[in-house]
Amino acid sequence: MASTQSRSADSTDEPVFRTGNSGRREDIKETPLPWNKLSVLLAVRLSEPVNATLILPFMVADFNVAKSPKDIAFYASLLAAAFPICQMMTIMYWSRLSDRIGRRPVLMIGLLGYL
């Protein structure tokens, strides 16, 4: 005895259609991401770990802060830990400023301050 199943209206294997002004059905297409704008932000965010792992130890050594290689690692890790701590302490200021003047100017100020 074969059982017949009725398909539900919210089946996911069926394409989604909408009716436009002309009355014909057309596929709904998702809005693509603005990759040209996101690539700039992605490049900046990927440069942060490079800064933390490659540049900080050499800065500590070049500024003659540490006396031994063990001290260089200690001071470089202090600098690496200070950055996210400062981000955590100032996030509320930046979010309020972003609400007042907009996201784009705040992102630009932050990027200029980071470089």
Backbone as JSON Lines, residues from 0, in Angstrom:
{"i":0,"aa":"M","n":[0.85,-1.17,0.0],"ca":[0.0,0.0,0.0],"c":[0.9,1.24,0.0]}
{"i":1,"aa":"A","n":[0.84,2.01,-1.03],"ca":[1.67,3.2,-1.16],"c":[0.93,4.4,-0.6]}
{"i":2,"aa":"S","n":[1.64,5.15,0.17],"ca":[1.01,6.35,0.73],"c":[1.41,7.57,-0.1]}
{"i":3,"aa":"T","n":[0.51,8.44,-0.26],"ca":[0.79,9.66,-1.01],"c":[0.98,10.8,-0.02]}
{"i":4,"aa":"Q","n":[1.99,11.6,-0.28],"ca":[2.26,12.74,0.58],"c":[1.98,14.01,-0.19]}
{"i":5,"aa":"S","n":[1.34,14.93,0.47],"ca":[1.1,16.22,-0.19],"c":[2.24,17.15,0.17]}
{"i":6,"aa":"R","n":[2.66,17.92,-0.76],"ca":[3.76,18.86,-0.53],"c":[3.23,20.08,0.19]}
{"i":7,"aa":"S","n":[4.0,20.53,1.14],"ca":[3.59,21.72,1.88],"c":[3.93,22.97,1.08]}
{"i":8,"aa":"A","n":[3.31,24.06,1.43],"ca":[3.51,25.31,0.7],"c":[4.88,25.9,0.95]}
{"i":9,"aa":"D","n":[5.52,25.52,2.08],"ca":[6.82,26.1,2.39],"c":[7.97,25.15,2.08]}
{"i":10,"aa":"S","n":[7.82,24.32,1.09],"ca":[8.86,23.38,0.7],"c":[10.07,24.15,0.19]}
{"i":11,"aa":"T","n":[11.26,23.74,0.6],"ca":[12.46,24.49,0.25],"c":[13.04,24.11,-1.1]}
{"i":12,"aa":"D","n":[12.63,22.98,-1.68],"ca":[13.2,22.6,-2.96],"c":[12.47,23.26,-4.13]}
{"i":13,"aa":"E","n":[11.43,23.97,-3.88],"ca":[10.71,24.7,-4.92],"c":[11.31,26.11,-5.04]}
{"i":14,"aa":"P","n":[11.47,26.64,-6.24],"ca":[11.97,28.01,-6.37],"c":[10.95,29.02,-5.86]}
{"i":15,"aa":"V","n":[11.46,30.1,-5.36],"ca":[10.59,31.16,-4.85],"c":[10.24,32.1,-5.99]}
{"i":16,"aa":"F","n":[8.96,32.42,-6.12],"ca":[8.51,33.29,-7.19],"c":[7.79,34.49,-6.6]}
{"i":17,"aa":"R","n":[7.74,35.53,-7.36],"ca":[6.91,36.67,-7.02],"c":[6.26,37.18,-8.3]}
{"i":18,"aa":"T","n":[5.2,37.86,-8.12],"ca":[4.49,38.41,-9.26],"c":[4.84,39.88,-9.37]}
{"i":19,"aa":"G","n":[5.4,40.26,-10.5],"ca":[5.76,41.66,-10.71],"c":[4.57,42.45,-11.22]}
{"i":20,"aa":"N","n":[4.82,43.66,-11.68],"ca":[3.76,44.51,-12.2],"c":[3.13,43.94,-13.47]}
{"i":21,"aa":"S","n":[3.91,43.17,-14.22],"ca":[3.39,42.62,-15.47],"c":[2.53,41.39,-15.25]}
{"i":22,"aa":"G","n":[2.51,40.85,-14.04],"ca":[1.69,39.7,-13.75],"c":[2.39,38.37,-13.98]}
{"i":23,"aa":"R","n":[3.6,38.36,-14.52],"ca":[4.29,37.09,-14.72],"c":[5.2,36.78,-13.53]}
{"i":24,"aa":"R","n":[5.5,35.51,-13.37],"ca":[6.31,35.08,-12.24],"c":[7.79,35.19,-12.61]}
{"i":25,"aa":"E","n":[8.59,35.65,-11.67],"ca":[10.02,35.74,-11.9],"c":[10.74,35.32,-10.62]}
{"i":26,"aa":"D","n":[11.93,34.83,-10.78],"ca":[12.7,34.37,-9.63],"c":[13.14,35.56,-8.79]}
{"i":27,"aa":"I","n":[13.11,35.38,-7.48],"ca":[13.62,36.41,-6.57],"c":[15.12,36.2,-6.45]}
{"i":28,"aa":"K","n":[15.87,37.24,-6.68],"ca":[17.32,37.17,-6.57],"c":[17.76,37.93,-5.33]}
{"i":29,"aa":"E","n":[18.72,37.35,-4.61],"ca":[19.23,38.02,-3.43],"c":[20.14,39.16,-3.84]}
{"i":30,"aa":"T","n":[20.17,40.19,-3.02],"ca":[21.04,41.32,-3.28],"c":[22.48,40.91,-3.02]}
{"i":31,"aa":"P","n":[23.38,41.12,-3.97],"ca":[24.77,40.72,-3.75],"c":[25.47,41.67,-2.76]}
{"i":32,"aa":"L","n":[26.48,41.15,-2.12],"ca":[27.25,41.98,-1.2],"c":[28.1,42.97,-1.98]}
{"i":33,"aa":"P","n":[28.32,44.16,-1.45],"ca":[29.19,45.14,-2.13],"c":[30.66,44.8,-1.89]}
{"i":34,"aa":"W","n":[31.18,43.85,-2.66],"ca":[32.52,43.34,-2.41],"c":[33.6,44.39,-2.57]}
{"i":35,"aa":"N","n":[33.42,45.38,-3.42],"ca":[34.45,46.41,-3.57],"c":[34.6,47.23,-2.3]}
{"i":36,"aa":"K","n":[33.51,47.5,-1.62],"ca":[33.58,48.24,-0.37],"c":[34.03,47.35,0.78]}
{"i":37,"aa":"L","n":[33.56,46.12,0.79],"ca":[33.94,45.21,1.86],"c":[35.39,44.78,1.76]}
{"i":38,"aa":"S","n":[35.97,44.78,0.57],"ca":[37.36,44.35,0.43],"c":[38.31,45.32,1.11]}
{"i":39,"aa":"V","n":[38.0,46.6,1.11],"ca":[38.85,47.58,1.81],"c":[38.8,47.31,3.31]}
{"i":40,"aa":"L","n":[37.62,47.11,3.84],"ca":[37.47,46.83,5.26],"c":[38.12,45.5,5.62]}
{"i":41,"aa":"L","n":[38.01,44.51,4.75],"ca":[38.63,43.22,4.98],"c":[40.15,43.33,5.01]}
{"i":42,"aa":"A","n":[40.72,44.11,4.1],"ca":[42.17,44.29,4.07],"c":[42.68,44.96,5.34]}
{"i":43,"aa":"V","n":[41.94,45.94,5.83],"ca":[42.35,46.61,7.06],"c":[42.26,45.66,8.25]}
{"i":44,"aa":"R","n":[41.18,44.88,8.3],"ca":[41.02,43.95,9.42],"c":[42.05,42.82,9.37]}
{"i":45,"aa":"L","n":[42.49,42.43,8.19],"ca":[43.52,41.41,8.08],"c":[44.91,41.96,8.4]}
{"i":46,"aa":"S","n":[45.09,43.26,8.29],"ca":[46.4,43.84,8.6],"c":[46.63,43.95,10.11]}
{"i":47,"aa":"E","n":[45.58,43.91,10.89],"ca":[45.72,44.03,12.35],"c":[46.53,42.88,12.95]}
{"i":48,"aa":"P","n":[46.26,41.61,12.63],"ca":[47.1,40.55,13.19],"c":[48.55,40.63,12.73]}
{"i":49,"aa":"V","n":[48.77,41.08,11.5],"ca":[50.13,41.24,11.02],"c":[50.86,42.28,11.87]}
{"i":50,"aa":"N","n":[50.18,43.35,12.18],"ca":[50.77,44.38,13.04],"c":[51.09,43.83,14.41]}
{"i":51,"aa":"A","n":[50.18,43.07,14.98],"ca":[50.36,42.57,16.34],"c":[51.46,41.52,16.43]}
{"i":52,"aa":"T","n":[51.63,40.71,15.41],"ca":[52.59,39.62,15.5],"c":[53.95,39.92,14.89]}
{"i":53,"aa":"L","n":[54.02,40.79,13.92],"ca":[55.29,41.04,13.25],"c":[55.96,42.35,13.63]}
{"i":54,"aa":"I","n":[55.19,43.39,13.8],"ca":[55.78,44.71,13.99],"c":[56.07,45.02,15.46]}
{"i":55,"aa":"L","n":[55.2,44.62,16.37],"ca":[55.37,44.98,17.78],"c":[56.68,44.49,18.39]}
{"i":56,"aa":"P","n":[57.12,43.25,18.17],"ca":[58.4,42.85,18.76],"c":[59.58,43.68,18.26]}
{"i":57,"aa":"F","n":[59.55,44.04,16.98],"ca":[60.64,44.85,16.45],"c":[60.6,46.28,16.98]}
{"i":58,"aa":"M","n":[59.39,46.8,17.21],"ca":[59.28,48.14,17.8],"c":[59.86,48.15,19.2]}
{"i":59,"aa":"V","n":[59.55,47.13,19.99],"ca":[60.07,47.07,21.36],"c":[61.59,46.96,21.32]}
{"i":60,"aa":"A","n":[62.13,46.17,20.43],"ca":[63.59,46.0,20.34],"c":[64.26,47.27,19.83]}
{"i":61,"aa":"D","n":[63.66,47.95,18.85],"ca":[64.28,49.14,18.28],"c":[64.23,50.34,19.22]}
{"i":62,"aa":"F","n":[63.22,50.42,20.07],"ca":[63.1,51.54,21.0],"c":[63.91,51.32,22.27]}
{"i":63,"aa":"N","n":[64.65,50.21,22.33],"ca":[65.52,49.89,23.48],"c":[64.75,49.91,24.8]}
{"i":64,"aa":"V","n":[63.56,49.39,24.79],"ca":[62.76,49.29,26.01],"c":[63.21,48.1,26.83]}
{"i":65,"aa":"A","n":[63.53,47.01,26.15],"ca":[63.87,45.76,26.83],"c":[65.38,45.54,26.83]}
{"i":66,"aa":"K","n":[65.84,44.87,27.87],"ca":[67.27,44.58,27.99],"c":[67.63,43.21,27.41]}
{"i":67,"aa":"S","n":[66.69,42.26,27.45],"ca":[66.96,40.9,26.97],"c":[65.82,40.45,26.04]}
{"i":68,"aa":"P","n":[66.05,39.37,25.29],"ca":[64.97,38.86,24.43],"c":[63.73,38.43,25.23]}
{"i":69,"aa":"K","n":[63.94,37.98,26.45],"ca":[62.8,37.62,27.29],"c":[61.96,38.85,27.61]}
{"i":70,"aa":"D","n":[62.61,39.97,27.85],"ca":[61.9,41.22,28.12],"c":[61.17,41.73,26.88]}
{"i":71,"aa":"I","n":[61.76,41.49,25.7],"ca":[61.11,41.91,24.45],"c":[59.77,41.19,24.3]}
{"i":72,"aa":"A","n":[59.74,39.9,24.58],"ca":[58.49,39.15,24.49],"c":[57.48,39.66,25.51]}
{"i":73,"aa":"F","n":[57.95,40.0,26.72],"ca":[57.04,40.49,27.75],"c":[56.41,41.83,27.34]}
{"i":74,"aa":"Y","n":[57.23,42.77,26.89],"ca":[56.71,44.09,26.52],"c":[55.86,44.05,25.25]}
{"i":75,"aa":"A","n":[56.23,43.18,24.31],"ca":[55.42,43.04,23.1],"c":[54.05,42.46,23.44]}
{"i":76,"aa":"S","n":[54.01,41.51,24.38],"ca":[52.72,40.96,24.77],"c":[51.89,41.97,25.56]}
{"i":77,"aa":"L","n":[52.53,42.84,26.33],"ca":[51.8,43.92,27.0],"c":[51.16,44.86,25.98]}
{"i":78,"aa":"L","n":[51.91,45.22,24.95],"ca":[51.35,46.08,23.9],"c":[50.23,45.38,23.15]}
{"i":79,"aa":"A","n":[50.41,44.1,22.87],"ca":[49.38,43.35,22.15],"c":[48.11,43.22,23.0]}
{"i":80,"aa":"A","n":[48.25,43.12,24.32],"ca":[47.08,43.03,25.19],"c":[46.44,44.4,25.41]}
{"i":81,"aa":"A","n":[47.22,45.46,25.35],"ca":[46.68,46.8,25.59],"c":[45.73,47.23,24.48]}
{"i":82,"aa":"F","n":[45.97,46.8,23.27],"ca":[45.13,47.22,22.15],"c":[43.67,46.76,22.31]}
{"i":83,"aa":"P","n":[43.39,45.46,22.53],"ca":[41.98,45.08,22.7],"c":[41.37,45.61,23.99]}
{"i":84,"aa":"I","n":[42.18,45.82,25.01],"ca":[41.65,46.4,26.25],"c":[41.19,47.84,25.99]}
{"i":85,"aa":"C","n":[41.99,48.59,25.26],"ca":[41.59,49.96,24.91],"c":[40.37,49.97,24.0]}
{"i":86,"aa":"Q","n":[40.29,49.02,23.09],"ca":[39.09,48.91,22.26],"c":[37.86,48.65,23.11]}
{"i":87,"aa":"M","n":[37.99,47.77,24.09],"ca":[36.86,47.46,24.96],"c":[36.44,48.68,25.77]}
{"i":88,"aa":"M","n":[37.41,49.47,26.22],"ca":[37.09,50.64,27.05],"c":[36.48,51.79,26.27]}
{"i":89,"aa":"T","n":[36.72,51.86,24.95],"ca":[36.24,52.99,24.17],"c":[35.1,52.66,23.22]}
{"i":90,"aa":"I","n":[34.62,51.43,23.23],"ca":[33.59,51.04,22.26],"c":[32.3,51.82,22.45]}
{"i":91,"aa":"M","n":[31.94,52.13,23.68],"ca":[30.69,52.87,23.91],"c":[30.8,54.3,23.39]}
{"i":92,"aa":"Y","n":[31.98,54.92,23.53],"ca":[32.19,56.26,22.97],"c":[32.03,56.24,21.46]}
{"i":93,"aa":"W","n":[32.68,55.27,20.8],"ca":[32.62,55.19,19.34],"c":[31.2,54.88,18.86]}
{"i":94,"aa":"S","n":[30.47,54.06,19.6],"ca":[29.1,53.73,19.16],"c":[28.18,54.94,19.3]}
{"i":95,"aa":"R","n":[28.35,55.73,20.37],"ca":[27.53,56.94,20.5],"c":[27.87,57.95,19.41]}
{"i":96,"aa":"L","n":[29.17,58.09,19.13],"ca":[29.59,58.99,18.05],"c":[29.05,58.52,16.7]}
{"i":97,"aa":"S","n":[29.04,57.22,16.49],"ca":[28.5,56.66,15.25],"c":[27.01,56.93,15.13]}
{"i":98,"aa":"D","n":[26.28,56.88,16.23],"ca":[24.85,57.2,16.2],"c":[24.61,58.66,15.86]}
{"i":99,"aa":"R","n":[25.52,59.52,16.29],"ca":[25.35,60.96,16.04],"c":[25.76,61.38,14.64]}
{"i":100,"aa":"I","n":[26.94,60.94,14.18],"ca":[27.44,61.45,12.89],"c":[27.41,60.41,11.78]}
{"i":101,"aa":"G","n":[27.11,59.16,12.09],"ca":[27.02,58.13,11.06],"c":[28.18,57.15,11.13]}
{"i":102,"aa":"R","n":[27.95,55.98,10.53],"ca":[28.97,54.92,10.59],"c":[30.18,55.22,9.73]}
{"i":103,"aa":"R","n":[29.95,55.73,8.55],"ca":[31.06,55.93,7.62],"c":[32.12,56.91,8.14]}
{"i":104,"aa":"P","n":[31.75,58.08,8.67],"ca":[32.78,58.97,9.21],"c":[33.54,58.35,10.4]}
{"i":105,"aa":"V","n":[32.82,57.6,11.23],"ca":[33.49,56.98,12.38],"c":[34.46,55.9,11.91]}
{"i":106,"aa":"L","n":[34.07,55.12,10.9],"ca":[35.0,54.12,10.35],"c":[36.23,54.78,9.75]}
{"i":107,"aa":"M","n":[36.03,55.89,9.05],"ca":[37.18,56.58,8.45],"c":[38.1,57.16,9.53]}
{"i":108,"aa":"I","n":[37.54,57.73,10.58],"ca":[38.36,58.26,11.68],"c":[39.14,57.13,12.34]}
{"i":109,"aa":"G","n":[38.46,56.01,12.57],"ca":[39.13,54.87,13.19],"c":[40.23,54.3,12.32]}
{"i":110,"aa":"L","n":[40.0,54.21,11.01],"ca":[41.04,53.72,10.11],"c":[42.23,54.67,10.05]}
{"i":111,"aa":"L","n":[41.96,55.96,10.02],"ca":[43.06,56.93,10.0],"c":[43.85,56.9,11.3]}
{"i":112,"aa":"G","n":[43.16,56.7,12.41],"ca":[43.85,56.6,13.7],"c":[44.65,55.33,13.82]}
{"i":113,"aa":"Y","n":[44.23,54.28,13.15],"ca":[44.93,53.0,13.22],"c":[46.18,53.0,12.39]}
{"i":114,"aa":"L","n":[46.14,53.7,11.25],"ca":[47.31,53.73,10.37],"c":[48.37,54.59,10.99]}
